[in-house]
Every structure is written in structure tokens, then in C-alpha cells.
Coordinates of C-alpha atoms in Angstrom, one line a residue:
M580 CA 25.6 -30.8 -44.4
P581 CA 21.9 -30.2 -45.0
G582 CA 21.2 -33.8 -43.8
K583 CA 22.9 -33.1 -40.5
E584 CA 20.9 -29.9 -40.0
R585 CA 17.6 -31.8 -40.7
Q586 CA 18.7 -34.5 -38.2
N587 CA 19.5 -31.9 -35.5
R588 CA 16.2 -30.2 -36.1
E589 CA 14.3 -33.5 -35.8
Q590 CA 16.2 -34.4 -32.5
S591 CA 15.4 -31.0 -31.1
K592 CA 11.7 -31.5 -31.8
D593 CA 11.7 -34.7 -29.7
K594 CA 13.2 -33.0 -26.7
P595 CA 10.7 -31.1 -24.5
R596 CA 11.4 -27.4 -24.6
R597 CA 12.8 -25.9 -21.4
P598 CA 10.8 -22.9 -20.2
R599 CA 12.8 -19.7 -19.9
A600 CA 13.3 -18.0 -16.5
G601 CA 10.6 -15.4 -17.1
E602 CA 8.1 -18.0 -18.2
E603 CA 8.6 -20.1 -15.1
E604 CA 7.9 -17.1 -12.9
R605 CA 4.9 -16.1 -15.1
E606 CA 3.3 -19.6 -14.6
Q607 CA 3.6 -19.5 -10.8
L608 CA 2.0 -16.0 -10.4
D609 CA -1.8 -15.5 -10.3
E610 CA -2.6 -12.9 -12.9
R611 CA -6.1 -11.3 -13.0
V612 CA -7.4 -8.8 -15.5
V613 CA -9.7 -6.7 -13.3
Q614 CA -11.0 -4.3 -16.0
V615 CA -10.6 -3.4 -19.6
A616 CA -12.0 0.1 -20.5
R617 CA -12.3 1.7 -23.9
T618 CA -11.1 5.3 -24.0
S619 CA -11.4 7.8 -26.8
K620 CA -9.5 10.9 -27.8
V621 CA -11.1 13.4 -30.1
L622 CA -8.8 14.5 -33.0
K623 CA -9.3 16.5 -36.1
G624 CA -10.2 13.5 -38.2
G625 CA -12.6 12.0 -35.6
R626 CA -12.3 9.9 -32.5
R627 CA -9.3 7.7 -31.8
F628 CA -10.1 4.7 -29.5
A629 CA -7.6 3.1 -27.1
F630 CA -7.9 0.6 -24.3
R631 CA -6.9 0.8 -20.6
A632 CA -6.3 -2.5 -18.7
V633 CA -6.1 -2.9 -14.9
V634 CA -4.2 -6.1 -13.9
V635 CA -3.5 -7.6 -10.5
V636 CA -0.7 -10.1 -10.1
G637 CA 0.0 -12.1 -6.9
D638 CA 1.8 -15.3 -5.8
N639 CA -1.1 -16.4 -3.4
H640 CA 1.5 -16.3 -0.5
G641 CA 1.4 -12.6 0.6
Q642 CA 2.9 -10.8 -2.4
V643 CA 0.7 -8.7 -4.7
G644 CA 1.0 -5.8 -7.2
F645 CA -1.2 -4.0 -9.7
G646 CA -0.6 -2.2 -12.9
V647 CA -2.3 -0.1 -15.5
G648 CA -1.6 -0.4 -19.2
K649 CA -2.8 1.7 -22.1
A650 CA -2.6 0.7 -25.8
R651 CA -4.5 0.7 -29.1
E652 CA -5.1 -3.1 -28.8
V653 CA -6.4 -5.0 -25.7
P654 CA -3.7 -7.7 -25.6
E655 CA -1.0 -5.0 -25.7
A656 CA -2.7 -3.0 -22.9
V657 CA -3.0 -6.2 -20.8
R658 CA 0.7 -7.1 -21.4
K659 CA 1.9 -3.6 -20.3
A660 CA -0.3 -3.7 -17.2
S661 CA 1.0 -7.1 -16.3
E662 CA 4.6 -6.0 -16.6
R663 CA 3.9 -3.0 -14.4
A664 CA 2.1 -5.1 -11.8
R665 CA 5.1 -7.5 -11.6
G666 CA 7.4 -4.5 -11.0
T667 CA 5.2 -3.1 -8.1
M668 CA 4.7 -6.4 -6.2
Q669 CA 5.1 -6.0 -2.4
R670 CA 4.8 -8.3 0.6
I671 CA 1.6 -8.0 2.7
P672 CA 1.6 -9.1 6.4
T673 CA -0.8 -11.8 7.2
V674 CA -1.9 -13.8 10.3
G675 CA -3.0 -17.3 9.2
T676 CA -5.4 -16.8 6.4
T677 CA -6.5 -13.3 7.3
I678 CA -5.0 -9.8 8.0
P679 CA -3.6 -8.8 11.4
H680 CA -5.9 -5.8 12.0
Q681 CA -8.5 -3.5 10.5
A682 CA -7.4 -1.1 7.8
I683 CA -8.9 1.7 5.7
G684 CA -7.5 2.8 2.4
D685 CA -8.4 6.0 0.5
F686 CA -7.6 6.8 -3.1
S687 CA -9.2 9.7 -4.8
A688 CA -13.0 9.3 -4.0
A689 CA -12.8 5.6 -3.3
R690 CA -12.5 4.2 0.3
V691 CA -12.1 0.6 1.2
L692 CA -12.5 -0.9 4.7
L693 CA -10.7 -4.3 5.4
R694 CA -11.5 -6.3 8.6
P695 CA -9.9 -9.6 9.7
A696 CA -12.2 -12.6 9.8
S697 CA -12.1 -16.0 11.5
A698 CA -11.2 -19.1 9.5
G699 CA -14.0 -20.4 7.2
T700 CA -15.5 -16.9 6.6
G701 CA -14.1 -16.6 3.1
V702 CA -13.5 -13.5 1.1
I703 CA -16.5 -11.2 1.5
A704 CA -15.6 -8.7 -1.2
G705 CA -16.6 -7.8 -4.7
G706 CA -15.0 -6.8 -8.0
G707 CA -11.5 -5.3 -7.7
V708 CA -11.2 -5.8 -4.0
R709 CA -11.7 -9.6 -4.3
A710 CA -9.2 -9.9 -7.1
V711 CA -6.5 -8.1 -5.1
L712 CA -7.1 -10.1 -1.9
E713 CA -7.3 -13.5 -3.6
A714 CA -4.1 -12.8 -5.6
A715 CA -2.4 -11.9 -2.3
G716 CA -3.5 -15.2 -0.8
I717 CA -5.9 -13.8 1.9
R718 CA -8.7 -16.4 2.4
D719 CA -10.8 -15.0 5.2
I720 CA -11.6 -11.3 5.3
L721 CA -14.6 -8.8 5.5
T722 CA -14.5 -5.8 3.3
K723 CA -16.7 -2.8 2.4
S724 CA -16.1 -0.5 -0.5
Q725 CA -17.4 3.1 0.2
G726 CA -17.5 6.1 -2.0
S727 CA -16.6 5.9 -5.7
A728 CA -17.2 2.6 -7.6
N729 CA -14.5 3.4 -10.2
M730 CA -12.6 0.1 -10.5
L731 CA -9.1 1.6 -10.8
N732 CA -9.6 3.8 -7.7
V733 CA -11.1 0.9 -5.7
V734 CA -8.1 -1.3 -6.6
A735 CA -5.7 1.5 -5.6
A736 CA -7.6 2.1 -2.3
T737 CA -7.3 -1.6 -1.5
F738 CA -3.6 -1.4 -2.0
K739 CA -3.4 1.7 0.2
A740 CA -5.2 -0.3 2.9
L741 CA -2.9 -3.3 2.5
E742 CA 0.2 -1.1 2.6
S743 CA -1.0 0.4 6.0
L744 CA -1.0 -3.1 7.6
K745 CA 1.7 -3.6 10.3
D746 CA 3.5 -6.9 10.9
P747 CA 2.3 -8.2 14.3
E748 CA 5.8 -9.5 15.3
E749 CA 7.5 -6.1 14.6
E750 CA 4.7 -4.2 16.3
A751 CA 4.9 -6.5 19.4
K752 CA 8.7 -5.8 19.6
R753 CA 8.1 -2.1 19.3
R754 CA 5.4 -2.0 22.0
G755 CA 7.2 -4.5 24.2
R756 CA 4.2 -6.9 24.3
P757 CA 3.7 -10.5 23.4
V758 CA 2.7 -11.3 19.8
E759 CA -0.5 -13.0 21.0
A760 CA -1.8 -9.7 22.4
L761 CA -1.7 -8.1 18.9
T762 CA -3.3 -11.0 16.9
P763 CA -7.1 -11.3 16.4
H764 CA -8.8 -12.8 19.5
W765 CA -10.0 -16.0 17.7
L766 CA -6.3 -16.9 17.0
R767 CA -5.2 -16.7 20.6
G768 CA -6.4 -20.2 21.4
G769 CA -9.0 -19.1 24.0
K770 CA -6.6 -17.1 26.1
E771 CA -7.9 -13.6 26.7
D772 CA -5.2 -11.0 27.2
A773 CA -5.2 -9.8 30.8
A774 CA -4.2 -6.3 29.8
E775 CA -7.3 -5.8 27.7

């Protein structure tokens, strides 16, 4: 019997291991650690240190989410934040490689302005805003972070701005207008809308 077990073990080593369902999904998603901050709590015996991690997760095709994790160790804080980010992922409407219209997001004292940009512009953003937009798969955009520079609030304000975006097709149906009238002018193929 022990010989058969050893033989089975040796055969299983030769076979490539199949990744589990969760691992396949994890490999496909773009995960970015935006910030790791050390926090302290004053107790009777002295200070107790912990870590807060802000993680952004996206599929680079219009889905993105962010999460915050707190733990006594950095890897555990990052793991918790990553799990929360996967649970909050939502679809962002895009037009080509940019967003359909201008948007402003406010969270606490942070304010983020997002503006669509023509192809080839790139992601003109910094820090947390860049991480969110690149994870979402947006390649051309102009941004400005106003107010607080607190990374967590800036990331949350960016999400508020992205959540406020409207899908051009749904909005065109609601208004009873062609979709081209609601897309940025450089994507209309040189046709200026007569109504504007």
C-alpha cells in the first residue's frame, strides 16, 4: 500500500496543477494597492499600531471597485481590502477609450473633476485617481483633484464621479435623440449636430 501512495504522489507531481475558480478570476483582474497607512491606538500599556490598506481592483474593461482593509499586519490588510474591492465592483459606462461626459465627484473634503479626452491623450491624472481609471480600462481622460489630498477620500470621490456617469445609449433613448448627439464631438466623425 505505501508503494502505491508514493507512486500516486509522484504522478500527481508530474501533472500541472489546475488553478481553482477563484485563482483564475484573481489572475484576470488588475489589482493595485493605492495606499498603506500606519495607524495607532493609544492604550494603557502604550500605543498599538495597525495598518490600513486602500486597494483598487478592475478588469480593464469597464468594471472597477475599491476596498479598505485594516489589520495588524500589512499583507492581511491588503487581503481584506482586495476582497472588499472585488465585492464592490461595478460597471462604468465608456465611449471608446474615454468617458461619455464630464463628471464631478465629492466625498468628504475631496472633489475630483473628470473630463473626456480625444484618443492619444492618455490618462492625465495622479495618485489614486490614476489607479482607479487605469484599473477601469479608461485610456484617455483629463482629471483634476481639488480640495483634500487624503488618498482614501480622493479614491472615493473618483468613484462618486464614475457612478454619476450616464450610458449614452440609455440617455439617447430617454431624450429621444440619436446617440451621436450625446457622444463627445471628436467621436462623431466630423458631423456636427444640427441641433447644437
